[in-house]
mmCIF file of C-alpha atoms and ligand atoms in Angstrom:
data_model
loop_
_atom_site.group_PDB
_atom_site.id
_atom_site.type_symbol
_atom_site.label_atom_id
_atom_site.label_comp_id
_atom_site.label_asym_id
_atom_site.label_seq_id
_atom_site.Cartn_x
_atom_site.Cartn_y
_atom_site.Cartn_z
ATOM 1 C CA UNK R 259 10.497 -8.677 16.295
ATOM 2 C CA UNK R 260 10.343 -9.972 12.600
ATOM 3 C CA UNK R 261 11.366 -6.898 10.637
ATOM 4 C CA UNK R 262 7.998 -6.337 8.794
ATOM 5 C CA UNK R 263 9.518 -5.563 5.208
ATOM 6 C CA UNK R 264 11.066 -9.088 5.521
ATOM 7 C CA UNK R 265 8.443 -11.352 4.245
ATOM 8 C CA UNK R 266 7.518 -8.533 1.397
ATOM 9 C CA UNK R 267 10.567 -9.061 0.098
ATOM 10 C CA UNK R 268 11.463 -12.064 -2.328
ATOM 11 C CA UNK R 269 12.668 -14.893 -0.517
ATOM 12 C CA UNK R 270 16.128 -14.816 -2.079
ATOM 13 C CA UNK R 271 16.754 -11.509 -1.593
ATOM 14 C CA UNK R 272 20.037 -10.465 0.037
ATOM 15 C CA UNK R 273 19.085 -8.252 3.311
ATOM 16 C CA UNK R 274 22.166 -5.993 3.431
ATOM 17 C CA UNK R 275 21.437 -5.181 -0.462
ATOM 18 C CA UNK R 276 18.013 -4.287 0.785
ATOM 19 C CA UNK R 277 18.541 -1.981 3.688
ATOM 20 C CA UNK R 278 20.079 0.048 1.081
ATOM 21 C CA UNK R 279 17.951 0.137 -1.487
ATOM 22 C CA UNK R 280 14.323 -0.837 -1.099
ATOM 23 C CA UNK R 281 12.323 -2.185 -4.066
ATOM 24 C CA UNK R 282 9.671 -1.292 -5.453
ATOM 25 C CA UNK R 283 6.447 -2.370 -3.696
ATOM 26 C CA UNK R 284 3.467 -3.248 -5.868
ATOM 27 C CA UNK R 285 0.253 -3.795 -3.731
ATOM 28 C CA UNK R 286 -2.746 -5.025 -4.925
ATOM 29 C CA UNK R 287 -6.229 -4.156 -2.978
ATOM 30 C CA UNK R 288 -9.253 -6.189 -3.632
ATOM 31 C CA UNK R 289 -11.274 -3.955 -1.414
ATOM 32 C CA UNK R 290 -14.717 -6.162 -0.904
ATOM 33 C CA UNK R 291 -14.186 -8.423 -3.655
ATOM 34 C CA UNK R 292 -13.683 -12.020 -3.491
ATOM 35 C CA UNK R 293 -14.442 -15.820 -2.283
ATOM 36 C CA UNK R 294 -13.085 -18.860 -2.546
ATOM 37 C CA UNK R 295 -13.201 -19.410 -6.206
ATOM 38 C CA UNK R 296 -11.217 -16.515 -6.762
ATOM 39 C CA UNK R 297 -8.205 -17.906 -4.891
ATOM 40 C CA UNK R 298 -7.469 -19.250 -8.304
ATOM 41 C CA UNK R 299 -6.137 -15.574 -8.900
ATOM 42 C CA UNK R 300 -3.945 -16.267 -6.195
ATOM 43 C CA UNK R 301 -2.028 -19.468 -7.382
ATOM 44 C CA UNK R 302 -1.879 -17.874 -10.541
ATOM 45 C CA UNK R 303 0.323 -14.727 -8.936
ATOM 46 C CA UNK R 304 2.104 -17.279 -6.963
ATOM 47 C CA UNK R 305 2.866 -19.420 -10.101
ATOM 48 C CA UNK R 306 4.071 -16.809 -12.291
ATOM 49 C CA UNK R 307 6.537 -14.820 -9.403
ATOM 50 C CA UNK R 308 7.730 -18.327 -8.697
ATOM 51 C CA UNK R 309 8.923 -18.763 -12.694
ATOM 52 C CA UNK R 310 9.789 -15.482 -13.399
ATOM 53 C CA UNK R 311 10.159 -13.241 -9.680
ATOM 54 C CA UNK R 312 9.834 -9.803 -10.600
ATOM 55 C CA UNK R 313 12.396 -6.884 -9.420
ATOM 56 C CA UNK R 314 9.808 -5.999 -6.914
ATOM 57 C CA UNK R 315 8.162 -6.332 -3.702
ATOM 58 C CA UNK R 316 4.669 -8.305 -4.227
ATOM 59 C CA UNK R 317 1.791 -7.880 -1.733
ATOM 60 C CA UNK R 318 -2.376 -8.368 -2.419
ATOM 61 C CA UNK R 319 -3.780 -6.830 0.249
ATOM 62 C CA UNK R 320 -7.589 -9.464 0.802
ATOM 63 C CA UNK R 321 -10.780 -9.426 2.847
ATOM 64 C CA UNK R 322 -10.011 -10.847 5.979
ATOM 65 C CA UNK R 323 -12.256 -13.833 5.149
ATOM 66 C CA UNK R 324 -9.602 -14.703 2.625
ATOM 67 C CA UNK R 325 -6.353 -13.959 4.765
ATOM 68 C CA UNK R 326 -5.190 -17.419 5.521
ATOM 69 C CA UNK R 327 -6.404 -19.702 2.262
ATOM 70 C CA UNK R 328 -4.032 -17.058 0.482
ATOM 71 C CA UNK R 329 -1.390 -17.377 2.646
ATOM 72 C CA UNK R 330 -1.674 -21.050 1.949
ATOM 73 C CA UNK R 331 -1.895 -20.486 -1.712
ATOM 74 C CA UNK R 332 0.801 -18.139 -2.033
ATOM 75 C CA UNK R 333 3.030 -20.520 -0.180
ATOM 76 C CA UNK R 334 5.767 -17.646 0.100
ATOM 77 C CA UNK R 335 5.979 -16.404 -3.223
ATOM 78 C CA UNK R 336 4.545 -13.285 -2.157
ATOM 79 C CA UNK R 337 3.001 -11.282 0.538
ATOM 80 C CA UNK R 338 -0.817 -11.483 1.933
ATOM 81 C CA UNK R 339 -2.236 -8.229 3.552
ATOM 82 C CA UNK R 340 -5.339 -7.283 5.210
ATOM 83 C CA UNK R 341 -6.810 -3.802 3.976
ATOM 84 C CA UNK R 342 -7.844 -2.546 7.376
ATOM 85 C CA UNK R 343 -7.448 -2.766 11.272
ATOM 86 C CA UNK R 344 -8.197 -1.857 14.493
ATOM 87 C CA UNK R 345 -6.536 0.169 16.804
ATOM 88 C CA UNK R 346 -7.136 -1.981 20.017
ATOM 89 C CA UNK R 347 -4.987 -5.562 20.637
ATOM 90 C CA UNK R 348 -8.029 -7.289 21.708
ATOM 91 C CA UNK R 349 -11.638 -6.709 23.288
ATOM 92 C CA UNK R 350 -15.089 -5.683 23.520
ATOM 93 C CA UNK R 351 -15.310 -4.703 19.613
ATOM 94 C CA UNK R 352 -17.526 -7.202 18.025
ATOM 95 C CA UNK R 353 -16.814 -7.193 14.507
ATOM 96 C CA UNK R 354 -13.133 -5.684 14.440
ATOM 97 C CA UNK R 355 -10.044 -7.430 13.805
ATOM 98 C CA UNK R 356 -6.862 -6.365 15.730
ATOM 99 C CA UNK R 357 -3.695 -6.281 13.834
ATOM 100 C CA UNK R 358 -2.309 -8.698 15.641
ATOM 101 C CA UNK R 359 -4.977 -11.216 14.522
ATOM 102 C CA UNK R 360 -4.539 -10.346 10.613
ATOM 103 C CA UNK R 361 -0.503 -11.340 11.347
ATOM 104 C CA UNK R 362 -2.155 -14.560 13.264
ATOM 105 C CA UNK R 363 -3.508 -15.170 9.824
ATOM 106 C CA UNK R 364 -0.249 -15.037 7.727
ATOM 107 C CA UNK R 365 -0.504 -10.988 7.155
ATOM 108 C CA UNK R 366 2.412 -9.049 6.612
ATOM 109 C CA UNK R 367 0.720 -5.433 5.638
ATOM 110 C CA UNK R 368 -2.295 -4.166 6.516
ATOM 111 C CA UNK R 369 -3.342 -0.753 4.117
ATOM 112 C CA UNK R 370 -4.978 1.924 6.965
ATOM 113 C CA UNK R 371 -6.924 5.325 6.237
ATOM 114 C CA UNK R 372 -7.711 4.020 2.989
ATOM 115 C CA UNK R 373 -9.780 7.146 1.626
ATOM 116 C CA UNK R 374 -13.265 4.385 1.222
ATOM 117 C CA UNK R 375 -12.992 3.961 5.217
ATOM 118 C CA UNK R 376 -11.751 8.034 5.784
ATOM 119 C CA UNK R 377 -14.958 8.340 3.689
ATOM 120 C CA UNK R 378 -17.634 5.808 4.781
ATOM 121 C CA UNK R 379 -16.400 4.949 8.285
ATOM 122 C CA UNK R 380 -15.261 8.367 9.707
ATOM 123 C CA UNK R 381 -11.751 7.583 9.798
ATOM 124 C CA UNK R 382 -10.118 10.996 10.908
ATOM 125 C CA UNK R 383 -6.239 11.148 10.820
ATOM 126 C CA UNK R 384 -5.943 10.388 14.681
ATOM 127 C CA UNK R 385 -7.551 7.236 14.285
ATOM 128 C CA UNK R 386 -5.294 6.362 11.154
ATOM 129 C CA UNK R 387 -2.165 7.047 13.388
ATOM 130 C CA UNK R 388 -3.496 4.703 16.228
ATOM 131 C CA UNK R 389 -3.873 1.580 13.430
ATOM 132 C CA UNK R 390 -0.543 2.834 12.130
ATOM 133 C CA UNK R 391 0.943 2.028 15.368
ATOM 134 C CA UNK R 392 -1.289 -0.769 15.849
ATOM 135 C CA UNK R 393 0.589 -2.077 12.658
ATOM 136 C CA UNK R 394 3.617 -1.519 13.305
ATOM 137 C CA UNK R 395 2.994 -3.125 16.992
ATOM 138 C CA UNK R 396 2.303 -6.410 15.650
ATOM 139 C CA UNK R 397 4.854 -6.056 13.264
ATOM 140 C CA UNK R 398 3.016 -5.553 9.647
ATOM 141 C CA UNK R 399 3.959 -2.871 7.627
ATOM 142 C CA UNK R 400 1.407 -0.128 7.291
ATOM 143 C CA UNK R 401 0.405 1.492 4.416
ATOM 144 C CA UNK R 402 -0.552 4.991 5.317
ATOM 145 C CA UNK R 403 -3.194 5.804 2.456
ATOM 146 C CA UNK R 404 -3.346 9.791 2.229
ATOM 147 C CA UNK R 405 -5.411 11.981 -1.196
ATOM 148 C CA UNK R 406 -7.306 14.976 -1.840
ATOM 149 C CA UNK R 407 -10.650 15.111 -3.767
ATOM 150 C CA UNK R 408 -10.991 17.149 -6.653
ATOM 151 C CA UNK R 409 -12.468 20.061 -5.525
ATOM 152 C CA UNK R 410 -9.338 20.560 -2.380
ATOM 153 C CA UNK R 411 -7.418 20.210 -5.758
ATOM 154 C CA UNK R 412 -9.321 22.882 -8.178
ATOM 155 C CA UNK R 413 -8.990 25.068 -5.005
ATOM 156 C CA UNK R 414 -5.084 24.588 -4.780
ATOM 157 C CA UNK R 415 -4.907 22.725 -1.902
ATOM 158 C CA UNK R 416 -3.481 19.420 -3.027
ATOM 159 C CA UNK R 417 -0.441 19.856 -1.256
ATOM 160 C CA UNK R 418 -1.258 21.237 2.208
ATOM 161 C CA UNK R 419 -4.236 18.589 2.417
ATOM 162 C CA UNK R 420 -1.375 15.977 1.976
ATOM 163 C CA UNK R 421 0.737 17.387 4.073
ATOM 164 C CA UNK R 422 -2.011 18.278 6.648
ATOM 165 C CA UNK R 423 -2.700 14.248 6.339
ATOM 166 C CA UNK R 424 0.604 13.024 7.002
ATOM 167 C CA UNK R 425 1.507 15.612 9.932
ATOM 168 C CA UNK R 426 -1.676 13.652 11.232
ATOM 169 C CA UNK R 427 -1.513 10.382 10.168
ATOM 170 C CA UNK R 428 2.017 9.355 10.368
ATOM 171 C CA UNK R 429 2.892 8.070 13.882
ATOM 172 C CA UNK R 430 6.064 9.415 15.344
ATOM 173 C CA UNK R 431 8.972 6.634 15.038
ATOM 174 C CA UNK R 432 7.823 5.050 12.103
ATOM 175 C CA UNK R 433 10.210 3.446 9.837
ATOM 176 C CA UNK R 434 11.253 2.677 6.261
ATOM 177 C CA UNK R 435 10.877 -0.742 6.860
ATOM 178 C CA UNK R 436 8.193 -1.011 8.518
ATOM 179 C CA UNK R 437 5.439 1.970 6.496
ATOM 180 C CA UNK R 438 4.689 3.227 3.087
ATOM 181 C CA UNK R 439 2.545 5.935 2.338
ATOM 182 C CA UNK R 440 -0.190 5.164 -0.548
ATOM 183 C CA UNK R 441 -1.157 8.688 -2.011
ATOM 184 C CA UNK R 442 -3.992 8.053 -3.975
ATOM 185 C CA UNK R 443 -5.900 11.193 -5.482
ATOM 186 C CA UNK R 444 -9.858 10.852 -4.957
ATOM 187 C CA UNK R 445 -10.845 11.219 -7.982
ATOM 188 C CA UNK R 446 -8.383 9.174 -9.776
ATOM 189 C CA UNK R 447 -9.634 6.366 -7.824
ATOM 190 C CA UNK R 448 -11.565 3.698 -9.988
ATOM 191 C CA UNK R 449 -12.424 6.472 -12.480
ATOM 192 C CA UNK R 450 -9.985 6.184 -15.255
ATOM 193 C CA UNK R 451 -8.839 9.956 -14.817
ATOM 194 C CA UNK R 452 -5.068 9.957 -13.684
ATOM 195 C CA UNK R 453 -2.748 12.898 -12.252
ATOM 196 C CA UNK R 454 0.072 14.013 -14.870
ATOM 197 C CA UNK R 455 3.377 13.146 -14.878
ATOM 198 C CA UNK R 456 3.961 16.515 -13.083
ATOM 199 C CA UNK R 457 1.396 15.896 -10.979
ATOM 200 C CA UNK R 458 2.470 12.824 -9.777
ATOM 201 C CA UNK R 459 6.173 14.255 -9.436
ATOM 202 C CA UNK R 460 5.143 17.271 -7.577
ATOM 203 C CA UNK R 461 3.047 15.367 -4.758
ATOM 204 C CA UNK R 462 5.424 12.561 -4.099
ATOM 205 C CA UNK R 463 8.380 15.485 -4.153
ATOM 206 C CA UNK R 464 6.489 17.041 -1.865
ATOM 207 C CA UNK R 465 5.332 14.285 0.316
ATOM 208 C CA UNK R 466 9.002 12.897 0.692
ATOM 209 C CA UNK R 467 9.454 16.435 2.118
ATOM 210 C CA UNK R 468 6.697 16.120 4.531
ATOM 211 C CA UNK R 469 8.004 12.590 5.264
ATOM 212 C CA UNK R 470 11.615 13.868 6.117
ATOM 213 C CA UNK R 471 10.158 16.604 8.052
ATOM 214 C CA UNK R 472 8.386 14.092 10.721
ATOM 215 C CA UNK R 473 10.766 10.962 10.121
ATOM 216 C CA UNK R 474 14.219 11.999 9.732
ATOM 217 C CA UNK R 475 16.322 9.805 7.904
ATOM 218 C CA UNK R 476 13.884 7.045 7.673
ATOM 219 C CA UNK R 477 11.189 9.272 6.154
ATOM 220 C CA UNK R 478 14.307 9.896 3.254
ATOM 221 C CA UNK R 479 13.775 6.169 2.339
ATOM 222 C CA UNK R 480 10.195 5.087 2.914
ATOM 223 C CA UNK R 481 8.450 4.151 -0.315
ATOM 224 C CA UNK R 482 5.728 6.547 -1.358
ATOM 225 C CA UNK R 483 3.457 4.494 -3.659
ATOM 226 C CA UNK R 484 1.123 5.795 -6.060
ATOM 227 C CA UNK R 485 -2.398 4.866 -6.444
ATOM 228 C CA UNK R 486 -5.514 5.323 -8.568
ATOM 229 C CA UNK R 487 -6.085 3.751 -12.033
ATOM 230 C CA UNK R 488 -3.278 2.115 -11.896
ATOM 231 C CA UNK R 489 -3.383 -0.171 -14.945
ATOM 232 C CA UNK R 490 -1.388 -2.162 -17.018
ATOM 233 C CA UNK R 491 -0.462 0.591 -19.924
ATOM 234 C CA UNK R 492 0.226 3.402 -17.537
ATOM 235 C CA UNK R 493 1.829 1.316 -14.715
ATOM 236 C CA UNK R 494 5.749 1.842 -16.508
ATOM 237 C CA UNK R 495 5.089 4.906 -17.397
ATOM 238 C CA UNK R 496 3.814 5.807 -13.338
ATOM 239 C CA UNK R 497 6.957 3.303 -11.929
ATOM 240 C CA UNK R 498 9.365 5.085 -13.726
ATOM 241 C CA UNK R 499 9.077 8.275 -12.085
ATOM 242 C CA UNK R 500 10.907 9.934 -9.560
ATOM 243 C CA UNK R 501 10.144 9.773 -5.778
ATOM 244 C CA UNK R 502 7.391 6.721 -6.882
ATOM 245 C CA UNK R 503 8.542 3.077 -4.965
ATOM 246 C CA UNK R 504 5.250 1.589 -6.613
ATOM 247 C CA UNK R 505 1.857 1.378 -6.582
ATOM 248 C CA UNK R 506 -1.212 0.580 -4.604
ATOM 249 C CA UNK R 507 -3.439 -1.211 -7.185
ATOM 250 C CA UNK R 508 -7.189 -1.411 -7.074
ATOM 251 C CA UNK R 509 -9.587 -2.578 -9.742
ATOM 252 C CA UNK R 510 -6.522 -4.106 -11.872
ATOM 253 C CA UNK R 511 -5.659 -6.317 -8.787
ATOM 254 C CA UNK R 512 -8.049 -8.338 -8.875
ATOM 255 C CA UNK R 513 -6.923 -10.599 -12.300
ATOM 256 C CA UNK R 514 -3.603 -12.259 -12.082
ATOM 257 C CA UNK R 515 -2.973 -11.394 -15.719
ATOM 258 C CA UNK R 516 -3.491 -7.703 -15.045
ATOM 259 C CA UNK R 517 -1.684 -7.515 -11.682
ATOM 260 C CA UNK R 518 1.141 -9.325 -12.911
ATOM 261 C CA UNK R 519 1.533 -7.265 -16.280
ATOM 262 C CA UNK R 520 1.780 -4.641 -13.901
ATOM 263 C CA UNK R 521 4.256 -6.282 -11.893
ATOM 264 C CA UNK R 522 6.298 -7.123 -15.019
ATOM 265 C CA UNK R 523 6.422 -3.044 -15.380
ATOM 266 C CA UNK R 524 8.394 -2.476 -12.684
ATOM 267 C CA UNK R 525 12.183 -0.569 -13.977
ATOM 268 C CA UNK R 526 14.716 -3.161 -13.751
ATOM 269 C CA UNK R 527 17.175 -0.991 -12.748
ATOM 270 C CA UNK R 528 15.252 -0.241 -9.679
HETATM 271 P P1 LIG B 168 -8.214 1.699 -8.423
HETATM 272 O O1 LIG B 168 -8.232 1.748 -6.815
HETATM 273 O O2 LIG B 168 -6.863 1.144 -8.825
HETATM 274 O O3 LIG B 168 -9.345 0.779 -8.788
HETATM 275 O O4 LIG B 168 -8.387 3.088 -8.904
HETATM 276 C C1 LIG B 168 -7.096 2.102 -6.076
HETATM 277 C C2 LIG B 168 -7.391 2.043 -4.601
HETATM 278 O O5 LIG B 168 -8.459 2.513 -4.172
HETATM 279 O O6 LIG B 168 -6.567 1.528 -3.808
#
């Protein structure tokens, strides 16, 4: 099977370098935003990684209705994603799309439990382990989105919530290679309000923990991204910190000049 980190990374990239040290990821989602005029968004990512390739991973996770013209437009320059999946490989579910279809289309990631579909579509953790695996069965990486709302955080509860989350959302077996976990805060989710510094440090600290707990020795390298407000003059400032491998980018996404500024933030060194 195609190791599912493969096409993230930049097609140059040496593969032995990378098993050791996995970049950054910076993820765009669009959420249900776009047509076909907007694919001018894409050649413009596509344009500016081929010139100047940033020390990062690139995905923009689409609507499905976009999956393949992207692919087409991003000729390789970076990675396509769908932002959500069914559990089942094929079927009597009108209106789903299997995971296997979205990597039919030219996906390479697929972003499940995303808190808008925990929220609006019931998604409990169980069903957010079965499109994990579902994922990771067609061979996309998943991004396991986990987050607590304000008020599990004014009551303390940030971290068990998260932890609670990944215990059930986080298949057994799943790799470095092959998931990232998205913690995203509710409320810092197309509001403007962001988590401190501390904040920040203390969840991902803490969910690298959980990670280890269930994974092992994979869970010590999977990249925990950050997202929520992600935006152009916070995202060095956010990629700079400890226990972040990147960020899963809304609103800011959806302009190539934003995305990419935000792209251009990621540490060198990393
Ligand atoms: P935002 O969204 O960057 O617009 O806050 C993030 C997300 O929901 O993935």
């Amino acid at each position: 099977m195609l190791d599912p980190a493969q096409g993230i990374h930049a097609p140059n990239s040496d593969p032995a370098a990378l098993a050791e040290h996995i970049r950054p990821l910076i993820a765009g989602n669009w959420k249900m935003h776009g047509m076909a005029p907007q694919l001018s968004e894409i050649e413009a990512v596509a344009a500016s990684v081929k010139a100047t390739p940033p020390p990062a991973d690139v995905l923009i996770c689409l609507p499905a209705t976009l999956i393949t013209r992207a692919v087409q437009t991003a000729a390789g320059r970076f990675a396509i994603g769908g932002e959500n999946c069914s559990a089942q490989i094929s079927g009597s579910f009108t209106g789903d799309l299997s995971a296997e279809m979205l990597k039919d289309a030219g996906a390479r990631a697929v972003i499940v439990g995303h808190s808008e579909r925990r929220q609006y579509h019931g998604e409990t953790d169980a069903i957010v382990a079965a499109k994990a695996k579902a994922a990771r069965r067609a061979g996309l990486l998943a991004i396991i989105c986990i987050g607590e709302t304000n008020a599990q955080r004014l009551a303390g509860k940030a971290l068990s919530v998260c932890a609670e989350q990944i215990a059930g959302s986080v298949p057994d077996g799943m790799t470095a290679s092959g998931t990232a976990i998205g913690y995203e805060p509710l409320w810092a989710i197309g509001s403007g309000h962001m988590p401190t510094p501390e904040q920040i440090i203390e969840m991902h600290t803490h969910i690298r923990q959980c990670l280890t707990h269930c994974l092992g020795a994979e869970g010590k390298k999977l990249r925990i991204l950050y997202g929520g407000s992600v935006k152009s003059s916070n995202a060095r400032a956010i990629l700079a910190l400890p226990e972040v491998g990147g960020v899963l980018v809304g609103g800011a996404s959806l302009k190539a000049a934003d995305f990419l500024a935000i792209c251009g933030a990621t540490p060198v060194s990393a």
